[in-house]
């Protein structure tokens, strides 16, 4: 199939924009690779330190076996990462069977946005991505690894690991998932109880019972938020093994896929004939394929922040216009909560990523000729793994959807576009996800209510102050202000107002969760208010027009451009829950449109 004209045009635009930065990057990783296996350049003392705890240390010092470094985000307070507890032993055994060795090079922090929603700790969440990249850099700095396995799933973890994999782009990289927990309480029932709690219809005991029935086992949360969007992305970008993203933890197939990932990492080092440095996988075509996956699945808006930062680490420069243009040309093929009633287990059973990739390739909406860890192009990702006699075989995946309420073909999608829109106007630039927003709510024009944080919004709701159409503006929530926390705890409040018949919208320089849904939300507004951005000039009662159809975000007040900006008080985000430690991050972070990053 001929490549779609928009896909080709956007890819060429990214390639041209990135010409010098990508060339410099490729030159850098080529220089790093030229010296050959890195261990050969270590002194005997260096090597003795590196191998002292290994049972086969003498073998390591005298042979050319590949040595695989494992960077793990394991902890046992994140359900998605708890399964990684078993992985090091499994990986070491698999490496030995593959004629290699493996060492845990280091751990990276992995915080749970589900625990910190609405709390001070959420103000560290976005910056944890950069900390993860830094920690991975420390892990790999020992210069003893021929390939790396990255173990991570959730919101900031995978993007941080990608930044590290790109930075160490001369080292082959394989990403190893852990899988989603089995289905529990349906997500729409959980959401219903949350809304009932917000209105006082049920008590905390009912809310707690619903939450515990939803989040109930090891594995990723089953809704299609940022964590599962990350897993999708790794397949579309060729960094997972095909069909591995949504296999449940602690199952024979899951373990077999992990063993296969280790064998593949051992097979693509510079010591063999299939050397595949991570930096060559992470080119502009891979990032375009990732964005196509984001649009076609209705994925998390958080990736609009993460992808530019990830790409920049590989010398590839993305812009909001790239997301917008690709969204306009890519059909929405999946309905997974919050964009539908299904969870990721239902999605996987209906044909999953293999079906989608096959469909998108046939429609010319993906680059087929990319480098992937399989050694082939993206067409290998239309296959699915089967466990036969204890070994993995990849067979042809679903060619027809097995449930058209969850998954549809590219030629008969749920919507003709991906549902992510760029917004621009006198209030700045931002994005809105409309895939779950009713068409009659794509344009909201109403008086603004200005708030400094989400707790003020919830307090006003409890006082009964929202009685008419309102654009809720929560400002001073950008990366330079307080680290750009998610404002997901506003979702039940705003949903209740909308269900009461009010026309409401959210406008913020902060983030919404990857699970945000039916309320129109203009997010990531840049320049942010703390840096004198236009949101700092808004006043209560200003008429704000959010138009997702035209792609505009405007304050209609005649004197708006001539007002003085309200000043941000940094003391509000300066201490408590470790926020003191991140002053330098807030002072040096880039704009949201560039990925809100510190290290790239």
Coordinates of C-alpha atoms in Angstrom, one line a residue:
X1 CA 0.0 0.0 0.0
X2 CA 1.3 3.5 -0.9
X3 CA 2.1 5.6 2.1
X4 CA -0.7 8.1 3.0
X5 CA 0.2 11.6 1.7
X6 CA -0.2 13.3 5.1
X7 CA 1.9 10.6 6.9
X8 CA 4.6 11.2 4.3
X9 CA 4.3 15.0 4.5
X10 CA 4.5 15.1 8.3
X11 CA 7.4 12.7 8.3
X12 CA 9.3 14.8 5.8
X13 CA 8.6 17.9 7.8
X14 CA 9.9 16.3 11.0
X15 CA 13.0 15.0 9.1
X16 CA 13.7 18.5 7.7
X17 CA 13.2 20.2 11.0
X18 CA 15.5 17.7 12.7
X19 CA 18.2 17.6 10.0
X20 CA 21.1 19.0 12.0
X21 CA 20.1 17.6 15.4
X22 CA 19.5 14.1 14.1
X23 CA 22.8 14.1 12.2
X24 CA 24.7 15.2 15.3
X25 CA 23.0 12.5 17.3
X26 CA 23.8 9.7 14.8
X27 CA 27.4 10.9 14.7
X28 CA 27.5 10.8 18.5
X29 CA 26.2 7.2 18.8
X30 CA 28.4 6.1 15.9
X31 CA 31.5 7.3 17.8
X32 CA 30.4 5.5 20.9
X33 CA 29.9 2.3 18.9
X34 CA 33.2 2.4 17.0
X35 CA 35.3 1.2 20.0
X36 CA 33.5 -2.2 19.9
X37 CA 32.5 -4.1 23.0
X38 CA 32.9 -1.7 25.8
X39 CA 34.2 -4.2 28.4
X40 CA 37.3 -4.7 26.3
X41 CA 38.5 -1.2 27.3
X42 CA 38.1 -1.7 31.0
X43 CA 41.1 -2.4 33.2
X44 CA 41.4 -5.7 35.1
X45 CA 40.5 -3.9 38.3
X46 CA 37.4 -2.3 36.7
X47 CA 36.3 -5.7 35.4
X48 CA 36.9 -7.5 38.7
X49 CA 34.6 -5.0 40.4
X50 CA 31.9 -5.4 37.8
X51 CA 31.9 -9.2 37.9
X52 CA 32.7 -9.9 41.6
X53 CA 29.2 -11.0 42.5
X54 CA 28.5 -13.0 39.4
X55 CA 28.6 -16.8 39.7
X56 CA 30.3 -17.1 36.3
X57 CA 32.7 -14.2 36.8
X58 CA 35.8 -16.1 35.5
X59 CA 33.8 -16.9 32.3
X60 CA 32.9 -13.2 31.9
X61 CA 36.5 -12.1 32.1
X62 CA 37.8 -14.5 29.5
X63 CA 35.0 -14.9 26.9
X64 CA 33.0 -12.6 24.6
X65 CA 29.6 -13.5 25.8
X66 CA 27.1 -10.7 25.6
X67 CA 26.4 -9.1 28.9
X68 CA 22.9 -7.6 29.3
X69 CA 22.2 -4.8 31.6
X70 CA 18.8 -4.7 33.3
X71 CA 17.3 -1.3 34.3
X72 CA 14.3 -2.0 36.4
X73 CA 11.4 0.1 37.8
X74 CA 10.4 -2.7 40.2
X75 CA 8.7 -1.8 43.4
X76 CA 5.8 -3.6 45.1
X77 CA 3.5 -0.6 45.8
X78 CA 2.7 -0.2 42.1
X79 CA 0.5 -3.1 40.9
X80 CA 1.9 -2.7 37.4
X81 CA 5.5 -3.0 38.5
X82 CA 5.1 -5.7 41.3
X83 CA 5.4 -8.5 38.7
X84 CA 9.0 -7.4 37.9
X85 CA 10.1 -8.8 41.3
X86 CA 10.5 -12.2 39.6
X87 CA 12.1 -11.0 36.5
X88 CA 15.9 -10.8 37.4
X89 CA 16.1 -14.5 38.2
X90 CA 14.1 -15.3 35.1
X91 CA 16.3 -13.0 32.9
X92 CA 19.6 -14.4 34.3
X93 CA 18.4 -18.0 33.5
X94 CA 17.2 -17.0 30.0
X95 CA 20.5 -15.2 29.4
X96 CA 22.5 -18.2 30.3
X97 CA 20.4 -20.4 28.0
X98 CA 21.0 -17.8 25.2
X99 CA 24.8 -17.9 25.7
X100 CA 24.9 -14.6 27.5
X101 CA 25.0 -13.1 31.0
X102 CA 22.8 -10.5 32.7
X103 CA 23.1 -8.1 35.6
X104 CA 20.7 -5.7 37.2
X105 CA 22.4 -2.5 36.3
X106 CA 20.2 -0.4 38.5
X107 CA 16.8 0.6 39.6
X108 CA 14.8 3.7 38.8
X109 CA 12.0 5.3 40.8
X110 CA 8.4 4.6 39.8
X111 CA 5.7 6.6 41.5
X112 CA 2.0 5.9 41.1
X113 CA -0.1 8.8 39.9
X114 CA -3.2 6.8 41.1
X115 CA -1.9 7.2 44.7
X116 CA -0.8 10.8 44.4
X117 CA -3.8 12.2 42.5
X118 CA -4.9 15.5 44.1
X119 CA -2.0 15.3 46.6
X120 CA 1.2 17.3 46.9
X121 CA 3.2 14.3 45.7
X122 CA 1.6 14.7 42.2
X123 CA 3.7 17.8 41.7
X124 CA 6.8 15.5 41.5
X125 CA 5.2 13.2 39.0
X126 CA 6.2 14.8 35.6
X127 CA 9.7 15.5 36.9
X128 CA 10.1 11.9 37.9
X129 CA 10.4 11.1 34.2
X130 CA 13.6 13.1 34.1
X131 CA 14.8 11.5 37.3
X132 CA 14.2 8.1 35.8
X133 CA 16.3 9.1 32.7
X134 CA 19.1 10.3 35.0
X135 CA 19.0 7.2 37.2
X136 CA 19.1 5.0 34.1
X137 CA 22.1 7.0 33.0
X138 CA 23.9 6.2 36.3
X139 CA 23.0 2.5 35.9
X140 CA 24.5 2.3 32.4
X141 CA 27.5 4.5 33.1
X142 CA 29.5 1.4 34.2
X143 CA 30.1 0.7 30.5
X144 CA 30.0 -3.0 30.8
X145 CA 26.8 -3.8 28.9
X146 CA 26.3 -5.0 25.3
X147 CA 22.6 -4.6 25.4
X148 CA 20.0 -3.3 27.8
X149 CA 16.6 -4.6 29.0
X150 CA 14.2 -1.9 30.3
X151 CA 11.6 -3.0 32.7
X152 CA 8.9 -0.4 33.1
X153 CA 5.2 0.2 32.4
X154 CA 3.5 3.3 33.9
X155 CA 3.1 6.9 33.2
X156 CA 6.5 8.6 33.4
X157 CA 8.5 5.4 33.6
X158 CA 8.6 4.3 30.0
X159 CA 9.2 7.9 28.6
X160 CA 12.1 8.3 31.1
X161 CA 13.5 4.9 30.0
X162 CA 13.2 5.8 26.4
X163 CA 15.1 9.1 27.0
X164 CA 17.9 7.0 28.6
X165 CA 17.8 4.4 25.8
X166 CA 18.2 7.1 23.2
X167 CA 21.0 8.8 25.2
X168 CA 22.8 5.4 25.2
X169 CA 21.7 4.9 21.7
X170 CA 24.7 2.8 20.7
X171 CA 23.5 0.1 23.0
X172 CA 20.7 -2.2 21.7
X173 CA 17.5 -1.8 23.8
X174 CA 14.6 -4.2 24.4
X175 CA 11.6 -3.1 26.4
X176 CA 10.0 -5.8 28.5
X177 CA 6.4 -5.3 29.7
X178 CA 4.6 -6.9 32.7
X179 CA 1.0 -6.8 31.4
X180 CA -2.4 -5.7 32.7
X181 CA -4.2 -7.1 35.7
X182 CA -7.2 -9.3 35.0
X183 CA -10.5 -7.5 34.5
X184 CA -12.3 -6.4 37.7
X185 CA -15.2 -4.1 38.4
X186 CA -16.1 -2.5 35.0
X187 CA -14.6 1.0 34.7
X188 CA -17.9 2.6 33.9
X189 CA -19.4 1.2 37.2
X190 CA -16.4 2.5 39.1
X191 CA -16.9 6.0 37.5
X192 CA -20.6 5.9 38.4
X193 CA -19.7 5.3 42.1
X194 CA -17.1 8.1 42.0
X195 CA -19.8 10.5 40.7
X196 CA -22.2 9.3 43.3
X197 CA -19.7 10.0 46.0
X198 CA -19.0 13.5 44.6
X199 CA -22.7 14.3 45.0
X200 CA -23.1 12.7 48.4
X201 CA -25.3 9.9 47.2
X202 CA -23.0 7.2 48.6
X203 CA -20.5 7.2 51.4
X204 CA -16.8 6.5 51.5
X205 CA -17.4 2.8 52.3
X206 CA -19.1 2.3 48.9
X207 CA -16.4 4.3 47.1
X208 CA -13.6 2.2 48.8
X209 CA -15.3 -1.0 47.9
X210 CA -15.7 0.0 44.2
X211 CA -12.0 1.2 44.0
X212 CA -10.7 -2.0 45.6
X213 CA -12.8 -4.1 43.2
X214 CA -11.4 -2.2 40.2
X215 CA -7.7 -2.2 41.3
X216 CA -7.5 -5.7 42.6
X217 CA -4.4 -7.6 41.4
X218 CA -0.8 -7.3 40.1
X219 CA -0.6 -5.7 36.7
X220 CA -1.4 -2.5 35.0
X221 CA -4.8 -0.7 35.7
X222 CA -7.1 -2.0 32.9
X223 CA -8.4 1.4 31.6
X224 CA -6.7 2.9 28.6
X225 CA -4.7 5.6 30.4
X226 CA -1.1 6.6 30.1
X227 CA 0.4 3.3 31.3
X228 CA -1.4 1.2 28.7
X229 CA -0.8 3.9 26.1
X230 CA 2.9 3.5 26.8
X231 CA 2.6 -0.2 26.2
X232 CA 0.9 0.4 22.8
X233 CA 3.6 2.8 21.9
X234 CA 6.4 0.3 22.4
X235 CA 4.8 -2.1 19.9
X236 CA 4.1 0.6 17.3
X237 CA 7.7 1.8 17.7
X238 CA 9.2 -1.7 17.5
X239 CA 10.7 -1.9 21.0
X240 CA 8.5 -4.7 22.4
X241 CA 8.2 -8.1 21.0
X242 CA 5.1 -8.4 18.9
X243 CA 1.9 -9.0 20.8
X244 CA 3.5 -8.8 24.2
X245 CA 2.0 -5.7 25.6
X246 CA -1.3 -6.9 27.0
X247 CA -0.6 -10.5 28.2
X248 CA -1.5 -10.8 31.9
X249 CA 1.3 -11.1 34.5
X250 CA 2.4 -14.4 36.0
X251 CA 1.1 -16.6 33.2
X252 CA 3.2 -19.1 31.2
X253 CA 2.9 -16.9 28.0
X254 CA 4.0 -13.8 29.9
X255 CA 7.1 -15.7 31.2
X256 CA 7.9 -17.2 27.8
X257 CA 7.7 -13.7 26.2
X258 CA 10.2 -12.4 28.8
X259 CA 12.5 -15.3 28.0
X260 CA 12.2 -14.5 24.3
X261 CA 13.0 -10.8 24.9
X262 CA 16.2 -11.8 26.7
X263 CA 17.2 -14.0 23.8
X264 CA 16.5 -11.2 21.3
X265 CA 18.6 -8.7 23.3
X266 CA 21.5 -11.2 23.3
X267 CA 21.1 -11.6 19.6
X268 CA 21.4 -7.9 18.5
X269 CA 24.6 -6.9 20.3
X270 CA 27.7 -5.7 18.4
X271 CA 29.2 -9.1 19.2
X272 CA 27.0 -10.8 16.6
X273 CA 25.9 -10.2 13.1
X274 CA 22.6 -8.4 13.8
X275 CA 23.8 -5.4 15.7
X276 CA 20.8 -3.0 16.2
X277 CA 21.6 0.1 18.2
X278 CA 18.6 1.7 19.9
X279 CA 19.3 5.1 18.3
X280 CA 18.7 3.6 14.8
X281 CA 15.3 2.2 15.8
X282 CA 14.3 5.6 17.3
X283 CA 14.2 7.6 14.1
X284 CA 11.5 10.0 12.8
X285 CA 9.5 7.2 11.2
X286 CA 9.3 5.3 14.5
X287 CA 7.9 8.5 16.2
X288 CA 5.4 9.1 13.5
X289 CA 4.2 5.5 13.8
X290 CA 3.9 6.0 17.6
X291 CA 1.8 9.1 17.1
X292 CA -0.4 7.2 14.6
X293 CA -0.9 4.5 17.3
X294 CA -1.8 7.2 19.8
X295 CA -4.5 8.7 17.5
X296 CA -5.9 5.4 16.3
X297 CA -6.4 4.0 19.8
X298 CA -7.6 7.2 21.4
X299 CA -4.6 7.2 23.8
X300 CA -3.5 9.4 26.6
X301 CA -2.9 13.2 26.2
X302 CA 0.2 12.8 28.5
X303 CA 2.0 11.3 25.5
X304 CA 1.7 14.7 23.8
X305 CA 4.2 15.8 26.5
X306 CA 6.3 12.7 26.6
X307 CA 6.8 12.1 22.9
X308 CA 8.6 15.4 22.1
X309 CA 10.9 14.8 25.1
X310 CA 11.6 11.2 24.0
X311 CA 12.2 12.3 20.4
X312 CA 14.5 15.2 21.3
X313 CA 16.8 12.7 23.1
X314 CA 17.2 11.0 19.7
X315 CA 17.7 14.2 17.8
X316 CA 14.2 14.3 16.4
X317 CA 12.1 17.5 16.9
X318 CA 8.4 17.2 17.2
X319 CA 5.8 19.9 17.3
X320 CA 2.1 20.1 18.2
X321 CA 1.3 20.6 14.6
X322 CA 2.6 17.1 13.9
X323 CA 0.2 15.6 16.4
X324 CA -2.7 17.7 15.0
X325 CA -2.1 16.9 11.3
X326 CA -1.7 13.2 12.0
X327 CA -4.8 13.2 14.1
X328 CA -6.8 14.7 11.2
X329 CA -5.7 11.8 8.9
X330 CA -5.8 8.8 11.3
X331 CA -9.1 7.1 12.1
X332 CA -10.2 6.2 15.6
X333 CA -10.4 2.4 15.5
X334 CA -10.7 1.5 19.2
X335 CA -13.2 2.2 22.0
X336 CA -11.5 1.4 25.3
X337 CA -12.4 3.1 28.6
X338 CA -12.7 6.1 29.0
X339 CA -13.5 6.3 25.3
X340 CA -15.8 3.2 25.6
X341 CA -16.9 0.6 28.0
X342 CA -14.2 -2.1 27.2
X343 CA -10.9 -2.5 29.1
X344 CA -7.6 -3.4 27.7
X345 CA -8.2 -7.2 28.2
X346 CA -11.3 -7.0 26.1
X347 CA -9.4 -4.9 23.5
X348 CA -6.6 -7.5 23.4
X349 CA -9.2 -10.4 23.0
X350 CA -10.9 -8.5 20.2
X351 CA -7.8 -8.5 18.1
X352 CA -5.7 -5.9 19.9
X353 CA -2.6 -4.2 18.6
X354 CA -1.8 -6.8 16.0
X355 CA -5.1 -6.3 14.3
X356 CA -4.8 -2.5 14.4
X357 CA -1.2 -2.5 13.0
X358 CA -2.2 -4.8 10.2
X359 CA -5.1 -2.6 9.3
X360 CA -3.1 0.6 9.5
X361 CA -0.4 -0.8 7.3
X362 CA -2.9 -1.9 4.7
X363 CA -4.3 1.6 4.7
X364 CA -0.9 3.2 4.2
X365 CA -1.0 4.9 7.6
X366 CA 2.1 3.5 9.1
X367 CA 5.8 3.3 7.9
X368 CA 6.4 -0.4 7.2
X369 CA 10.1 -0.1 6.5
X370 CA 11.3 0.8 10.0
X371 CA 13.9 -1.0 12.1
X372 CA 12.4 -3.0 15.0
X373 CA 13.9 -5.3 17.5
X374 CA 12.5 -8.3 15.6
X375 CA 15.0 -7.6 12.8
X376 CA 12.1 -7.1 10.4
X377 CA 9.8 -4.2 9.6
X378 CA 6.6 -3.3 11.3
X379 CA 4.6 -6.0 9.5
X380 CA 5.9 -8.5 12.0
X381 CA 3.8 -6.7 14.6
X382 CA 0.6 -7.8 12.9
X383 CA 1.5 -11.3 14.3
X384 CA 0.6 -12.7 17.7
X385 CA 2.5 -15.0 20.0
X386 CA 1.3 -18.5 20.8
X387 CA 2.9 -20.9 23.4
X388 CA 3.4 -24.4 21.9
X389 CA 5.4 -27.0 23.8
X390 CA 6.8 -24.4 26.0
X391 CA 8.2 -22.3 23.2
X392 CA 6.9 -19.1 21.6
X393 CA 5.7 -19.1 18.0
X394 CA 4.5 -16.0 16.2
X395 CA 1.5 -16.7 13.9
X396 CA -0.7 -14.5 11.8
X397 CA -2.9 -12.3 14.0
X398 CA -6.5 -11.5 13.7
X399 CA -7.5 -10.2 10.2
X400 CA -11.1 -9.5 11.3
X401 CA -12.2 -7.7 14.4
X402 CA -13.7 -10.1 17.0
X403 CA -15.8 -7.4 18.5
X404 CA -16.8 -4.4 16.5
X405 CA -18.0 -2.6 19.6
X406 CA -14.4 -2.4 20.7
X407 CA -12.3 -2.6 17.6
X408 CA -13.1 -1.6 14.0
X409 CA -11.3 -1.7 10.7
X410 CA -9.5 1.4 9.4
X411 CA -12.1 1.7 6.6
X412 CA -15.1 1.7 9.0
X413 CA -13.8 3.4 12.2
X414 CA -15.6 4.8 15.2
X415 CA -14.5 8.3 13.9
X416 CA -12.7 9.5 10.8
X417 CA -10.1 11.3 12.9
X418 CA -8.0 10.5 15.9
X419 CA -9.6 13.0 18.2
X420 CA -6.6 15.1 19.4
X421 CA -6.7 18.7 18.4
X422 CA -4.2 21.5 18.6
X423 CA -5.7 24.7 20.1
X424 CA -4.3 28.2 19.5
X425 CA -5.4 31.7 20.1
X426 CA -4.9 34.7 22.4
X427 CA -4.8 32.3 25.4
X428 CA -1.8 30.4 24.0
X429 CA -1.3 27.0 22.5
X430 CA -2.5 23.7 23.9
X431 CA -4.3 20.5 23.1
X432 CA -7.7 18.9 23.6
X433 CA -8.8 15.3 23.3
X434 CA -12.3 15.0 21.9
X435 CA -12.5 11.3 21.2
X436 CA -14.8 10.8 24.2
X437 CA -16.4 14.2 24.1
X438 CA -19.9 14.4 22.6
X439 CA -19.9 16.5 19.3
X440 CA -22.3 19.0 20.7
X441 CA -19.7 19.9 23.4
X442 CA -16.8 20.5 21.0
X443 CA -17.6 24.2 21.2
X444 CA -18.1 25.9 24.6
X445 CA -18.5 29.6 25.1
X446 CA -19.1 30.7 28.7
X447 CA -18.0 33.0 31.5
X448 CA -14.7 32.0 33.2
X449 CA -14.2 31.1 36.8
X450 CA -10.6 31.4 37.8
X451 CA -9.0 29.1 40.3
X452 CA -5.4 28.7 41.6
X453 CA -5.7 24.9 42.2
X454 CA -8.1 22.0 41.9
X455 CA -9.0 22.0 45.6
X456 CA -10.5 25.5 45.1
X457 CA -12.7 24.1 42.3
X458 CA -14.0 21.2 44.5
X459 CA -14.7 23.6 47.4
X460 CA -16.7 25.9 45.1
X461 CA -18.6 22.8 43.9
X462 CA -19.5 21.7 47.4
X463 CA -20.7 25.3 48.2
X464 CA -23.1 25.0 45.2
X465 CA -21.5 27.9 43.3
X466 CA -21.8 26.3 39.8
X467 CA -25.3 27.0 38.6
X468 CA -24.7 28.1 35.0
X469 CA -22.5 27.4 32.1
X470 CA -18.9 27.9 33.1
X471 CA -15.3 27.6 31.7
X472 CA -13.3 26.5 34.8
X473 CA -9.8 27.9 34.5
X474 CA -7.1 26.4 36.7
X475 CA -3.9 28.3 36.2
X476 CA -0.4 28.3 37.7
X477 CA -0.3 24.5 37.1
X478 CA 2.4 24.4 34.5
X479 CA 5.9 22.8 34.8
X480 CA 7.6 26.1 36.0
X481 CA 5.0 26.7 38.6
X482 CA 4.4 23.5 40.5
X483 CA 5.7 20.7 38.2
X484 CA 2.5 20.4 36.1
X485 CA 0.4 17.9 38.2
X486 CA -2.5 16.0 36.7
X487 CA -5.9 17.5 37.6
X488 CA -7.7 14.2 37.3
X489 CA -9.5 14.5 40.6
X490 CA -11.6 17.2 38.9
X491 CA -13.1 14.7 36.5
X492 CA -16.0 13.5 38.8
X493 CA -16.8 17.2 39.7
X494 CA -16.9 18.4 36.2
X495 CA -18.8 15.3 35.0
X496 CA -21.5 15.9 37.6
X497 CA -21.9 19.5 36.4
X498 CA -22.2 18.3 32.8
X499 CA -24.7 15.6 33.7
X500 CA -26.8 18.3 35.3
X501 CA -27.2 19.9 31.9
X502 CA -24.5 22.7 32.3
X503 CA -22.1 23.4 29.5
X504 CA -18.7 23.3 31.2
X505 CA -15.1 23.1 30.1
X506 CA -11.7 23.1 31.7
X507 CA -8.8 25.3 30.6
X508 CA -5.5 24.9 32.3
X509 CA -1.7 25.0 31.9
X510 CA -1.6 21.8 33.8
X511 CA -2.4 18.2 32.8
X512 CA -5.3 15.9 32.9
X513 CA -5.0 12.2 33.4
X514 CA -4.7 9.8 30.5
X515 CA -8.1 8.6 31.8
X516 CA -9.8 11.9 31.2
X517 CA -12.9 11.6 29.1
X518 CA -16.2 13.3 28.4
X519 CA -15.6 16.8 29.6
X520 CA -13.9 19.1 27.1
X521 CA -10.5 20.1 28.5
X522 CA -8.0 22.5 26.9
X523 CA -4.8 21.4 28.6
X524 CA -1.0 22.0 28.5
X525 CA -1.6 25.7 27.7
X526 CA 1.7 27.4 26.8
X527 CA 3.2 29.8 27.6
X528 CA 2.1 28.9 31.1
X529 CA 0.7 31.5 33.5
X530 CA 3.7 31.4 35.9
X531 CA 5.9 32.7 33.0
X532 CA 3.6 35.5 32.2
X533 CA 1.4 33.5 29.8
X534 CA -2.0 34.8 28.7
X535 CA -3.9 32.7 31.3
X536 CA -2.4 35.0 33.9
X537 CA -4.5 37.9 32.4
X538 CA -7.9 36.2 32.7
X539 CA -10.4 37.5 35.2
X540 CA -13.6 36.0 36.6
X541 CA -16.5 36.6 34.2
X542 CA -14.4 36.9 31.0
X543 CA -16.1 35.1 28.1
X544 CA -13.9 32.3 27.0
X545 CA -14.5 30.4 23.7
X546 CA -13.1 26.9 23.4
X547 CA -13.6 25.8 19.8
X548 CA -12.3 22.3 19.1
X549 CA -13.8 22.4 15.6
X550 CA -11.9 25.5 14.5
X551 CA -8.9 24.7 16.8
X552 CA -9.1 28.0 18.7
X553 CA -9.0 29.1 22.4
X554 CA -9.9 32.8 22.9
X555 CA -10.7 35.3 25.6
X556 CA -13.3 37.6 24.0
X557 CA -12.8 40.6 26.4
X558 CA -11.8 43.7 24.4
X559 CA -9.1 44.8 26.8
X560 CA -7.6 41.4 27.3
X561 CA -4.3 42.1 25.4
X562 CA -3.6 45.2 27.5
X563 CA -4.0 43.8 31.0
X564 CA -1.2 43.2 33.4
X565 CA -0.6 39.5 34.2
X566 CA -1.2 38.2 37.7
X567 CA 2.0 37.2 39.4
X568 CA 2.7 33.6 40.6
X569 CA 3.8 33.1 44.2
X570 CA 6.4 30.2 44.0
X571 CA 6.1 29.7 47.8
X572 CA 3.0 27.7 47.1
X573 CA 5.0 24.9 45.5
X574 CA 8.3 25.2 47.4
X575 CA 8.1 22.7 50.2
X576 CA 6.6 19.5 51.5
X577 CA 6.6 16.0 50.0
X578 CA 10.1 16.6 48.5
X579 CA 9.1 19.6 46.5
X580 CA 12.1 21.5 47.9
X581 CA 14.4 19.1 46.0
X582 CA 12.9 20.0 42.7
X583 CA 13.5 23.8 42.7
X584 CA 16.2 23.5 40.0
X585 CA 13.8 21.5 37.8
X586 CA 11.1 24.1 38.1
X587 CA 13.6 26.8 37.3
X588 CA 15.0 25.1 34.2
X589 CA 12.2 23.1 32.7
X590 CA 11.2 23.7 29.0
X591 CA 7.8 24.7 27.9
X592 CA 5.0 22.1 27.6
X593 CA 5.1 22.4 23.8
X594 CA 8.7 21.1 23.9
X595 CA 8.0 18.2 26.3
X596 CA 8.3 20.0 29.7
X597 CA 11.7 18.5 30.1
X598 CA 14.9 19.3 32.0
X599 CA 17.4 16.8 30.8
X600 CA 16.8 17.1 27.0

